[in-house]
mmCIF file of C-alpha atoms and ligand atoms in Angstrom:
data_model
loop_
_atom_site.group_PDB
_atom_site.id
_atom_site.type_symbol
_atom_site.label_atom_id
_atom_site.label_comp_id
_atom_site.label_asym_id
_atom_site.label_seq_id
_atom_site.Cartn_x
_atom_site.Cartn_y
_atom_site.Cartn_z
ATOM 1 C CA ILE J 1 -99.685 -183.676 29.130
ATOM 2 C CA LYS J 2 -102.081 -186.426 28.101
ATOM 3 C CA LYS J 3 -101.981 -188.978 30.891
ATOM 4 C CA VAL J 4 -102.479 -187.980 34.463
ATOM 5 C CA MET J 5 -102.660 -191.518 35.999
ATOM 6 C CA PRO J 6 -100.446 -194.330 34.856
ATOM 7 C CA ILE J 7 -102.017 -197.559 33.746
ATOM 8 C CA PRO J 8 -101.591 -200.497 36.128
ATOM 9 C CA LYS J 9 -99.530 -203.354 34.697
ATOM 10 C CA ALA J 10 -98.879 -207.047 35.338
ATOM 11 C CA HIS J 11 -102.594 -207.819 35.424
ATOM 12 C CA TYR J 12 -103.121 -211.566 34.871
ATOM 13 C CA GLY J 13 -106.182 -213.588 35.686
ATOM 14 C CA GLY J 14 -107.411 -210.896 38.126
ATOM 15 C CA ARG J 15 -104.165 -210.973 40.133
ATOM 16 C CA HIS J 16 -101.451 -208.335 40.204
ATOM 17 C CA THR J 17 -97.744 -208.755 40.920
ATOM 18 C CA VAL J 18 -96.235 -205.806 42.661
ATOM 19 C CA THR J 19 -92.632 -205.000 43.610
ATOM 20 C CA MET J 20 -92.013 -204.832 47.421
ATOM 21 C CA LEU J 21 -88.995 -202.849 48.602
ATOM 22 C CA PRO J 22 -88.961 -203.267 52.375
ATOM 23 C CA GLY J 23 -85.877 -201.011 52.898
ATOM 24 C CA ALA J 24 -84.229 -200.573 56.305
ATOM 25 C CA GLY J 25 -85.325 -199.853 59.880
ATOM 26 C CA ILE J 26 -88.978 -200.557 60.405
ATOM 27 C CA GLY J 27 -89.616 -201.237 56.716
ATOM 28 C CA PRO J 28 -89.368 -205.064 56.893
ATOM 29 C CA GLU J 29 -91.728 -205.424 59.911
ATOM 30 C CA LEU J 30 -94.267 -203.022 58.363
ATOM 31 C CA MET J 31 -94.210 -205.043 55.101
ATOM 32 C CA GLY J 32 -94.834 -208.197 57.177
ATOM 33 C CA TYR J 33 -98.037 -206.586 58.492
ATOM 34 C CA VAL J 34 -99.100 -205.692 54.957
ATOM 35 C CA LYS J 35 -98.661 -209.255 53.826
ATOM 36 C CA GLU J 36 -100.573 -210.514 56.783
ATOM 37 C CA VAL J 37 -103.466 -208.120 56.243
ATOM 38 C CA PHE J 38 -103.608 -208.885 52.500
ATOM 39 C CA LYS J 39 -103.610 -212.592 53.135
ATOM 40 C CA TYR J 40 -106.352 -212.264 55.746
ATOM 41 C CA ALA J 41 -108.492 -210.104 53.489
ATOM 42 C CA GLY J 42 -107.908 -212.390 50.474
ATOM 43 C CA VAL J 43 -106.295 -209.667 48.337
ATOM 44 C CA PRO J 44 -105.385 -210.904 44.911
ATOM 45 C CA VAL J 45 -101.833 -209.390 44.900
ATOM 46 C CA ASP J 46 -98.514 -211.197 44.878
ATOM 47 C CA PHE J 47 -95.316 -209.446 45.949
ATOM 48 C CA GLU J 48 -91.942 -209.656 44.332
ATOM 49 C CA ASP J 49 -89.581 -208.914 47.230
ATOM 50 C CA VAL J 50 -86.498 -206.933 46.351
ATOM 51 C CA GLU J 51 -83.792 -206.256 48.933
ATOM 52 C CA ILE J 52 -81.296 -203.495 48.371
ATOM 53 C CA ASP J 53 -78.035 -203.856 50.300
ATOM 54 C CA PRO J 54 -77.327 -200.501 51.931
ATOM 55 C CA ASN J 55 -73.585 -201.259 51.960
ATOM 56 C CA ALA J 56 -73.287 -202.241 48.303
ATOM 57 C CA ASP J 57 -70.523 -200.381 46.555
ATOM 58 C CA ASP J 58 -72.243 -200.449 43.154
ATOM 59 C CA ASN J 59 -75.729 -199.885 41.791
ATOM 60 C CA ALA J 60 -76.474 -203.542 40.872
ATOM 61 C CA ASP J 61 -79.276 -204.006 43.477
ATOM 62 C CA LEU J 62 -80.737 -200.660 42.458
ATOM 63 C CA ASP J 63 -80.790 -201.686 38.792
ATOM 64 C CA PHE J 64 -82.499 -204.963 39.711
ATOM 65 C CA ALA J 65 -85.188 -203.017 41.665
ATOM 66 C CA ILE J 66 -85.765 -200.696 38.769
ATOM 67 C CA THR J 67 -86.066 -203.573 36.368
ATOM 68 C CA SER J 68 -88.628 -205.241 38.706
ATOM 69 C CA ILE J 69 -90.688 -201.998 38.966
ATOM 70 C CA ARG J 70 -90.544 -201.506 35.157
ATOM 71 C CA ARG J 71 -91.929 -205.066 34.794
ATOM 72 C CA ASN J 72 -94.652 -204.783 37.428
ATOM 73 C CA GLY J 73 -95.501 -201.149 36.993
ATOM 74 C CA VAL J 74 -96.190 -200.670 40.726
ATOM 75 C CA ALA J 75 -94.187 -200.877 43.925
ATOM 76 C CA LEU J 76 -94.749 -200.603 47.670
ATOM 77 C CA LYS J 77 -91.705 -199.162 49.425
ATOM 78 C CA GLY J 78 -90.055 -198.591 52.743
ATOM 79 C CA ASN J 79 -87.099 -196.239 53.216
ATOM 80 C CA ILE J 80 -83.913 -197.544 51.641
ATOM 81 C CA GLU J 81 -80.561 -196.648 53.154
ATOM 82 C CA THR J 82 -77.379 -195.840 51.173
ATOM 83 C CA ARG J 83 -74.294 -196.220 53.375
ATOM 84 C CA SER J 84 -71.631 -196.512 50.683
ATOM 85 C CA THR J 85 -69.709 -193.320 50.124
ATOM 86 C CA VAL J 86 -67.979 -194.620 46.935
ATOM 87 C CA ALA J 87 -68.353 -192.068 44.149
ATOM 88 C CA GLY J 88 -71.138 -192.953 41.708
ATOM 89 C CA VAL J 89 -73.223 -194.884 44.309
ATOM 90 C CA LEU J 90 -76.505 -192.987 44.240
ATOM 91 C CA SER J 91 -78.932 -192.375 46.965
ATOM 92 C CA ARG J 92 -81.362 -195.260 46.263
ATOM 93 C CA ASN J 93 -84.600 -193.449 47.205
ATOM 94 C CA VAL J 94 -83.731 -190.474 44.938
ATOM 95 C CA ALA J 95 -82.326 -192.674 42.160
ATOM 96 C CA LEU J 96 -85.511 -194.799 42.049
ATOM 97 C CA ARG J 97 -87.703 -191.750 41.596
ATOM 98 C CA ASN J 98 -85.389 -190.098 39.036
ATOM 99 C CA GLU J 99 -84.772 -193.198 37.008
ATOM 100 C CA LEU J 100 -88.476 -194.104 36.802
ATOM 101 C CA ASP J 101 -89.345 -190.428 36.175
ATOM 102 C CA LEU J 102 -91.816 -190.338 39.059
ATOM 103 C CA TYR J 103 -92.145 -186.570 38.690
ATOM 104 C CA VAL J 104 -94.901 -185.986 41.112
ATOM 105 C CA ASN J 105 -95.403 -186.874 44.791
ATOM 106 C CA VAL J 106 -98.945 -186.582 46.146
ATOM 107 C CA LEU J 107 -99.591 -186.476 49.877
ATOM 108 C CA HIS J 108 -103.239 -186.197 50.905
ATOM 109 C CA CYS J 109 -103.227 -184.976 54.495
ATOM 110 C CA VAL J 110 -106.573 -185.650 56.175
ATOM 111 C CA SER J 111 -107.157 -185.573 59.925
ATOM 112 C CA TYR J 112 -108.358 -188.636 61.736
ATOM 113 C CA PRO J 113 -111.093 -187.564 64.182
ATOM 114 C CA GLY J 114 -109.884 -190.202 66.696
ATOM 115 C CA VAL J 115 -106.292 -188.882 66.801
ATOM 116 C CA ASN J 116 -105.450 -186.239 69.412
ATOM 117 C CA SER J 117 -103.454 -183.891 67.128
ATOM 118 C CA ARG J 118 -102.227 -180.328 67.162
ATOM 119 C CA GLN J 119 -104.731 -179.266 64.481
ATOM 120 C CA LYS J 120 -108.183 -180.687 63.688
ATOM 121 C CA ASN J 121 -110.140 -181.083 60.460
ATOM 122 C CA ILE J 122 -107.237 -180.680 58.122
ATOM 123 C CA ASP J 123 -107.641 -181.654 54.558
ATOM 124 C CA ILE J 124 -104.608 -180.504 52.444
ATOM 125 C CA VAL J 125 -103.180 -182.099 49.318
ATOM 126 C CA ILE J 126 -99.469 -181.534 48.795
ATOM 127 C CA VAL J 127 -98.312 -181.899 45.180
ATOM 128 C CA ARG J 128 -94.530 -181.939 45.080
ATOM 129 C CA GLN J 129 -92.044 -182.024 42.199
ATOM 130 C CA ASN J 130 -90.309 -185.255 42.839
ATOM 131 C CA THR J 131 -87.287 -185.576 40.531
ATOM 132 C CA GLU J 132 -85.302 -182.372 40.318
ATOM 133 C CA GLY J 133 -84.749 -179.118 42.239
ATOM 134 C CA GLU J 134 -82.474 -179.570 45.246
ATOM 135 C CA TYR J 135 -82.464 -183.378 44.706
ATOM 136 C CA SER J 136 -80.668 -183.344 41.389
ATOM 137 C CA MET J 137 -77.640 -185.024 43.072
ATOM 138 C CA LEU J 138 -75.206 -182.765 41.304
ATOM 139 C CA GLU J 139 -72.776 -181.787 44.007
ATOM 140 C CA HIS J 140 -69.044 -181.281 43.687
ATOM 141 C CA GLU J 141 -66.120 -179.639 45.390
ATOM 142 C CA SER J 142 -65.066 -176.962 42.860
ATOM 143 C CA VAL J 143 -61.916 -176.061 44.747
ATOM 144 C CA TYR J 144 -60.786 -177.274 48.231
ATOM 145 C CA GLY J 145 -63.292 -176.226 50.852
ATOM 146 C CA VAL J 146 -65.931 -175.033 48.373
ATOM 147 C CA ILE J 147 -68.911 -177.194 47.650
ATOM 148 C CA GLU J 148 -71.371 -176.473 44.953
ATOM 149 C CA SER J 149 -74.727 -178.133 44.732
ATOM 150 C CA MET J 150 -76.927 -177.622 41.767
ATOM 151 C CA LYS J 151 -80.648 -176.953 42.110
ATOM 152 C CA VAL J 152 -82.121 -177.700 38.716
ATOM 153 C CA ILE J 153 -85.586 -176.305 37.818
ATOM 154 C CA THR J 154 -86.830 -177.051 34.306
ATOM 155 C CA ASN J 155 -89.650 -175.619 32.273
ATOM 156 C CA PHE J 156 -90.718 -179.121 31.328
ATOM 157 C CA ASN J 157 -90.951 -180.621 34.889
ATOM 158 C CA SER J 158 -92.425 -177.439 36.412
ATOM 159 C CA GLU J 159 -95.123 -177.448 33.801
ATOM 160 C CA ARG J 160 -96.128 -181.096 34.178
ATOM 161 C CA VAL J 161 -96.215 -180.984 38.025
ATOM 162 C CA ALA J 162 -98.242 -177.736 37.905
ATOM 163 C CA ARG J 163 -100.546 -179.336 35.321
ATOM 164 C CA TYR J 164 -100.948 -182.289 37.615
ATOM 165 C CA ALA J 165 -101.837 -180.062 40.589
ATOM 166 C CA PHE J 166 -104.495 -178.091 38.725
ATOM 167 C CA GLU J 167 -105.906 -181.168 37.058
ATOM 168 C CA TYR J 168 -106.093 -182.881 40.416
ATOM 169 C CA ALA J 169 -107.834 -179.829 41.897
ATOM 170 C CA LYS J 170 -110.343 -179.817 39.020
ATOM 171 C CA ARG J 171 -111.118 -183.553 39.179
ATOM 172 C CA ASN J 172 -111.432 -183.652 42.963
ATOM 173 C CA GLY J 173 -113.567 -180.582 43.483
ATOM 174 C CA ARG J 174 -110.785 -178.573 45.060
ATOM 175 C CA LYS J 175 -111.043 -174.797 45.009
ATOM 176 C CA LYS J 176 -107.516 -173.408 45.444
ATOM 177 C CA VAL J 177 -103.910 -174.127 44.482
ATOM 178 C CA THR J 178 -101.094 -172.387 46.381
ATOM 179 C CA THR J 179 -97.627 -172.420 44.832
ATOM 180 C CA VAL J 180 -94.999 -172.458 47.548
ATOM 181 C CA HIS J 181 -91.564 -171.130 46.633
ATOM 182 C CA LYS J 182 -88.670 -168.826 47.513
ATOM 183 C CA ALA J 183 -88.676 -166.821 44.325
ATOM 184 C CA ASN J 184 -87.775 -163.590 46.190
ATOM 185 C CA ILE J 185 -84.345 -165.039 46.794
ATOM 186 C CA MET J 186 -83.912 -167.687 44.058
ATOM 187 C CA LYS J 187 -85.288 -165.471 41.411
ATOM 188 C CA LEU J 188 -84.333 -167.535 38.414
ATOM 189 C CA SER J 189 -85.002 -171.141 39.590
ATOM 190 C CA ASP J 190 -87.949 -170.720 41.910
ATOM 191 C CA GLY J 191 -88.956 -167.738 39.702
ATOM 192 C CA LEU J 192 -89.418 -170.168 36.785
ATOM 193 C CA PHE J 193 -91.400 -172.610 38.865
ATOM 194 C CA LEU J 194 -93.726 -169.799 40.072
ATOM 195 C CA GLU J 195 -94.072 -168.240 36.592
ATOM 196 C CA ILE J 196 -95.000 -171.537 35.024
ATOM 197 C CA SER J 197 -97.598 -172.347 37.699
ATOM 198 C CA ARG J 198 -99.111 -168.904 36.995
ATOM 199 C CA GLN J 199 -99.310 -169.751 33.264
ATOM 200 C CA VAL J 200 -100.866 -173.146 33.929
ATOM 201 C CA ALA J 201 -103.379 -171.535 36.326
ATOM 202 C CA LYS J 202 -104.745 -169.529 33.405
ATOM 203 C CA ASP J 203 -106.099 -172.781 31.936
ATOM 204 C CA TYR J 204 -108.119 -173.358 35.129
ATOM 205 C CA PRO J 205 -110.096 -170.139 35.703
ATOM 206 C CA GLU J 206 -112.530 -171.940 38.094
ATOM 207 C CA ILE J 207 -109.634 -172.661 40.528
ATOM 208 C CA ILE J 208 -108.186 -169.886 42.703
ATOM 209 C CA HIS J 209 -104.390 -169.605 42.444
ATOM 210 C CA ASN J 210 -102.157 -167.873 44.900
ATOM 211 C CA ASP J 211 -98.537 -168.241 46.010
ATOM 212 C CA MET J 212 -96.623 -168.126 49.293
ATOM 213 C CA ILE J 213 -92.992 -168.005 50.310
ATOM 214 C CA ILE J 214 -91.800 -171.335 51.942
ATOM 215 C CA ASP J 215 -90.918 -169.788 55.294
ATOM 216 C CA ASN J 216 -94.163 -167.985 55.645
ATOM 217 C CA CYS J 217 -95.931 -171.129 54.462
ATOM 218 C CA CYS J 218 -94.464 -173.138 57.411
ATOM 219 C CA MET J 219 -95.704 -170.532 59.822
ATOM 220 C CA GLN J 220 -99.107 -170.382 58.246
ATOM 221 C CA LEU J 221 -99.437 -174.176 58.206
ATOM 222 C CA VAL J 222 -98.791 -174.266 61.963
ATOM 223 C CA SER J 223 -100.988 -171.258 62.880
ATOM 224 C CA ASN J 224 -103.769 -171.292 60.295
ATOM 225 C CA PRO J 225 -103.714 -174.514 58.263
ATOM 226 C CA HIS J 226 -107.319 -174.352 57.155
ATOM 227 C CA GLN J 227 -106.542 -171.708 54.538
ATOM 228 C CA PHE J 228 -104.705 -174.385 52.483
ATOM 229 C CA ASP J 229 -106.334 -176.622 49.901
ATOM 230 C CA VAL J 230 -103.854 -177.879 47.289
ATOM 231 C CA VAL J 231 -100.188 -176.944 47.801
ATOM 232 C CA LEU J 232 -97.896 -177.042 44.723
ATOM 233 C CA THR J 233 -94.165 -176.960 45.406
ATOM 234 C CA THR J 234 -90.622 -177.931 44.508
ATOM 235 C CA ASN J 235 -88.826 -181.038 45.826
ATOM 236 C CA LEU J 236 -87.135 -179.852 49.043
ATOM 237 C CA TYR J 237 -89.904 -177.496 50.103
ATOM 238 C CA GLY J 238 -92.299 -180.364 49.421
ATOM 239 C CA ALA J 239 -90.372 -182.549 51.866
ATOM 240 C CA ILE J 240 -90.445 -179.883 54.556
ATOM 241 C CA VAL J 241 -94.121 -178.972 54.110
ATOM 242 C CA SER J 242 -95.059 -182.718 54.128
ATOM 243 C CA ASN J 243 -93.357 -183.211 57.436
ATOM 244 C CA VAL J 244 -94.896 -180.088 58.958
ATOM 245 C CA VAL J 245 -98.392 -181.184 57.995
ATOM 246 C CA CYS J 246 -97.852 -184.758 59.097
ATOM 247 C CA GLY J 247 -96.581 -183.427 62.413
ATOM 248 C CA LEU J 248 -99.772 -181.403 62.785
ATOM 249 C CA LEU J 249 -101.976 -184.452 62.120
ATOM 250 C CA GLY J 250 -100.257 -186.980 64.300
ATOM 251 C CA GLY J 251 -96.720 -187.687 63.093
ATOM 252 C CA ALA J 252 -94.803 -189.971 60.794
ATOM 253 C CA GLY J 253 -96.865 -193.141 61.393
ATOM 254 C CA LEU J 254 -100.173 -192.265 59.821
ATOM 255 C CA LEU J 255 -100.199 -190.915 56.272
ATOM 256 C CA ALA J 256 -99.113 -192.372 52.979
ATOM 257 C CA GLY J 257 -97.748 -190.765 49.844
ATOM 258 C CA LYS J 258 -97.829 -191.627 46.186
ATOM 259 C CA ASN J 259 -95.102 -191.181 43.564
ATOM 260 C CA TYR J 260 -96.428 -190.915 40.037
ATOM 261 C CA GLY J 261 -94.930 -190.828 36.617
ATOM 262 C CA ASP J 262 -96.506 -191.483 33.238
ATOM 263 C CA HIS J 263 -95.668 -195.224 33.484
ATOM 264 C CA TYR J 264 -94.856 -196.323 37.063
ATOM 265 C CA THR J 265 -96.134 -195.713 40.550
ATOM 266 C CA ILE J 266 -94.496 -196.177 43.982
ATOM 267 C CA PHE J 267 -96.506 -196.129 47.205
ATOM 268 C CA GLU J 268 -94.822 -195.424 50.552
ATOM 269 C CA PRO J 269 -95.309 -193.816 53.934
ATOM 270 C CA GLY J 270 -95.721 -190.106 53.571
ATOM 271 C CA THR J 271 -92.719 -188.820 55.517
ATOM 272 C CA ARG J 272 -90.343 -191.512 54.187
ATOM 273 C CA ASN J 273 -88.694 -192.292 57.527
ATOM 274 C CA THR J 274 -86.422 -195.268 58.277
ATOM 275 C CA GLY J 275 -87.275 -195.405 61.965
ATOM 276 C CA THR J 276 -84.026 -197.185 62.884
ATOM 277 C CA SER J 277 -84.279 -196.468 66.591
ATOM 278 C CA ILE J 278 -87.754 -198.029 66.890
ATOM 279 C CA ALA J 279 -87.121 -201.100 64.624
ATOM 280 C CA GLY J 280 -87.767 -204.567 65.942
ATOM 281 C CA LYS J 281 -89.437 -203.337 69.130
ATOM 282 C CA ASN J 282 -93.097 -203.907 68.258
ATOM 283 C CA ILE J 283 -93.804 -200.130 68.721
ATOM 284 C CA ALA J 284 -93.764 -198.682 65.162
ATOM 285 C CA ASN J 285 -97.105 -197.420 63.948
ATOM 286 C CA PRO J 286 -98.083 -199.736 61.152
ATOM 287 C CA ILE J 287 -100.835 -197.426 59.787
ATOM 288 C CA ALA J 288 -98.823 -195.339 57.286
ATOM 289 C CA MET J 289 -97.545 -198.396 55.402
ATOM 290 C CA LEU J 290 -101.044 -200.026 55.530
ATOM 291 C CA ASN J 291 -102.476 -196.802 54.149
ATOM 292 C CA ALA J 292 -99.867 -196.890 51.352
ATOM 293 C CA ALA J 293 -100.968 -200.521 50.628
ATOM 294 C CA VAL J 294 -104.662 -199.396 50.494
ATOM 295 C CA ASP J 295 -103.701 -196.595 48.038
ATOM 296 C CA MET J 296 -102.007 -199.244 45.950
ATOM 297 C CA LEU J 297 -105.070 -201.443 45.907
ATOM 298 C CA ARG J 298 -107.248 -198.505 44.738
ATOM 299 C CA HIS J 299 -104.726 -197.785 42.044
ATOM 300 C CA LEU J 300 -104.807 -201.378 40.860
ATOM 301 C CA GLY J 301 -108.575 -201.316 40.811
ATOM 302 C CA HIS J 302 -109.173 -203.601 43.765
ATOM 303 C CA LYS J 303 -111.737 -201.227 45.187
ATOM 304 C CA HIS J 304 -113.561 -203.721 47.352
ATOM 305 C CA HIS J 305 -110.468 -204.955 49.138
ATOM 306 C CA ALA J 306 -109.211 -201.394 49.512
ATOM 307 C CA SER J 307 -112.373 -200.241 51.278
ATOM 308 C CA VAL J 308 -112.602 -203.286 53.584
ATOM 309 C CA ILE J 309 -109.033 -202.661 54.793
ATOM 310 C CA GLN J 310 -109.502 -198.869 54.893
ATOM 311 C CA ASN J 311 -112.606 -199.226 57.061
ATOM 312 C CA ALA J 312 -110.774 -201.630 59.404
ATOM 313 C CA ILE J 313 -107.893 -199.108 59.737
ATOM 314 C CA ASN J 314 -110.249 -196.148 60.426
ATOM 315 C CA LYS J 315 -112.285 -198.065 62.987
ATOM 316 C CA THR J 316 -109.094 -199.088 64.784
ATOM 317 C CA ILE J 317 -107.778 -195.541 64.930
ATOM 318 C CA ASN J 318 -111.013 -193.938 65.853
ATOM 319 C CA GLN J 319 -111.513 -196.583 68.574
ATOM 320 C CA GLY J 320 -108.320 -195.322 70.218
ATOM 321 C CA ILE J 321 -106.125 -198.342 69.519
ATOM 322 C CA HIS J 322 -102.977 -196.183 69.219
ATOM 323 C CA THR J 323 -99.256 -196.834 69.313
ATOM 324 C CA ARG J 324 -96.893 -194.666 71.370
ATOM 325 C CA ASP J 325 -96.252 -192.036 68.677
ATOM 326 C CA LEU J 326 -100.043 -191.164 68.914
ATOM 327 C CA GLY J 327 -99.968 -191.100 72.669
ATOM 328 C CA GLY J 328 -101.320 -194.615 73.149
ATOM 329 C CA THR J 329 -100.044 -197.806 74.755
ATOM 330 C CA ALA J 330 -100.874 -200.334 71.965
ATOM 331 C CA THR J 331 -98.108 -202.274 70.331
ATOM 332 C CA SER J 332 -97.768 -202.614 66.545
ATOM 333 C CA ARG J 333 -99.156 -206.182 67.020
ATOM 334 C CA ASP J 334 -102.248 -204.890 68.947
ATOM 335 C CA VAL J 335 -103.057 -202.439 66.165
ATOM 336 C CA VAL J 336 -102.697 -205.092 63.453
ATOM 337 C CA ASP J 337 -104.748 -207.644 65.347
ATOM 338 C CA ASN J 338 -107.531 -205.093 65.828
ATOM 339 C CA ILE J 339 -107.493 -204.362 62.038
ATOM 340 C CA LEU J 340 -107.659 -208.157 61.336
ATOM 341 C CA LYS J 341 -110.619 -208.388 63.685
ATOM 342 C CA HIS J 342 -112.471 -205.678 61.783
ATOM 343 C CA ILE J 343 -111.650 -207.332 58.436
ATOM 344 C CA LYS J 344 -113.107 -210.608 59.809
ATOM 345 C CA ILE J 345 -116.320 -208.917 60.899
ATOM 346 C CA ALA J 346 -116.684 -207.281 57.506
ATOM 347 C CA THR J 347 -116.008 -210.390 55.482
ATOM 348 C CA THR J 348 -117.906 -213.075 57.328
HETATM 349 P P1 ADP V 1 -85.284 -190.320 58.920
HETATM 350 O O1 ADP V 1 -85.370 -191.633 58.248
HETATM 351 O O2 ADP V 1 -85.750 -189.215 58.013
HETATM 352 O O3 ADP V 1 -83.948 -190.100 59.543
HETATM 353 P P2 ADP V 1 -86.413 -191.186 61.282
HETATM 354 O O4 ADP V 1 -86.345 -192.590 60.889
HETATM 355 O O5 ADP V 1 -85.442 -190.703 62.283
HETATM 356 O O6 ADP V 1 -86.356 -190.270 60.055
HETATM 357 O O7 ADP V 1 -87.886 -190.859 61.793
HETATM 358 C C1 ADP V 1 -88.266 -189.636 62.350
HETATM 359 C C2 ADP V 1 -89.047 -189.798 63.612
HETATM 360 O O8 ADP V 1 -90.312 -190.405 63.272
HETATM 361 C C3 ADP V 1 -88.402 -190.744 64.566
HETATM 362 O O9 ADP V 1 -88.632 -190.263 65.884
HETATM 363 C C4 ADP V 1 -89.087 -192.067 64.341
HETATM 364 O O10 ADP V 1 -89.084 -192.849 65.498
HETATM 365 C C5 ADP V 1 -90.515 -191.636 63.970
HETATM 366 N N1 ADP V 1 -91.188 -192.537 63.175
HETATM 367 C C6 ADP V 1 -91.022 -192.809 61.831
HETATM 368 N N2 ADP V 1 -91.880 -193.694 61.334
HETATM 369 C C7 ADP V 1 -92.658 -194.104 62.393
HETATM 370 C C8 ADP V 1 -93.685 -195.056 62.619
HETATM 371 N N3 ADP V 1 -94.153 -195.787 61.625
HETATM 372 N N4 ADP V 1 -94.190 -195.210 63.857
HETATM 373 C C9 ADP V 1 -93.774 -194.462 64.896
HETATM 374 N N5 ADP V 1 -92.813 -193.547 64.780
HETATM 375 C C10 ADP V 1 -92.226 -193.333 63.563
HETATM 376 MG MG1 MG V 2 -83.104 -192.289 58.964
#
């Protein structure tokens, strides 16, 4: 593994063009807030909006989105729905990650002091294999009434995600990596994932390596989360663990996740929810998508704009301007207006 971070593309005259995939549910309104905040802060980023029709019976929209991301290198994404049940129509979210080979998902879970959450002072990094395992999309009915679903674990992908986790730990002053698995039951598949993480760990003697079974991990996360530093895990366990930790910190509306490959990057809210029931009501928490946008700015090298927006977000949260999901009474609009206010103070 040579490259850990992909190189940003589409850089011209100091501006970047980024693919925007609003998706369904609250996606479009959250993207509207991102555009508003970027405009207000004078961010030199242009968006190429790509809609994917959830009812389409073919993969044409998906192919177009993939082409756009290949061209721009970077995307900001909401959750995309796939309603068609026609054979061969792929889950769009999974297909995007698999086609672009975004083999790692990184979710940095840090507590906000101003959020009244179940656990305080959490700082856990979840490094999740993002393209195979239980999400291989290889399901079939072998005989009537019998469904088989293939969980694929490869040497190659296990090694590069493990390498990413240990390299991340080393570069960011982290002390411990915990491999989370179910190798006691899935001896071959999870066994391989665990074994490879142990081999990679040998190259990083300064970092402590241990492992934990997924079910125990969920219990430990809820009861004693401060023992965790970097968590390395397979695709489905990563989804579960991410949601547990987000729940401990304040829910689906706060944190952002990053999907990396060697060439492309997609930024999105950490728990990847559609939020259909709260769409269009001015109640969705805009913070997770704004945090994803800030991560994207850092990735593109727009450090100044990233920190201005990040500070405005942090001040707003720690001031107690909270939407309902955080126990507050603010609307999405109130939160965004407050962020704009702080950007104005910082830039004038
Ligand atoms: P999924 O897309 O996985 O089915 P949902 O869209 O049902 O998940 O979201 C799970 C829960 O999280 C719902 O109660 C939803 O209202 C809530 N949620 C998701 N995103 C946000 C957000 N940005 N602000 C507030 N609540 C959110
Ligand atoms: Mg949903």
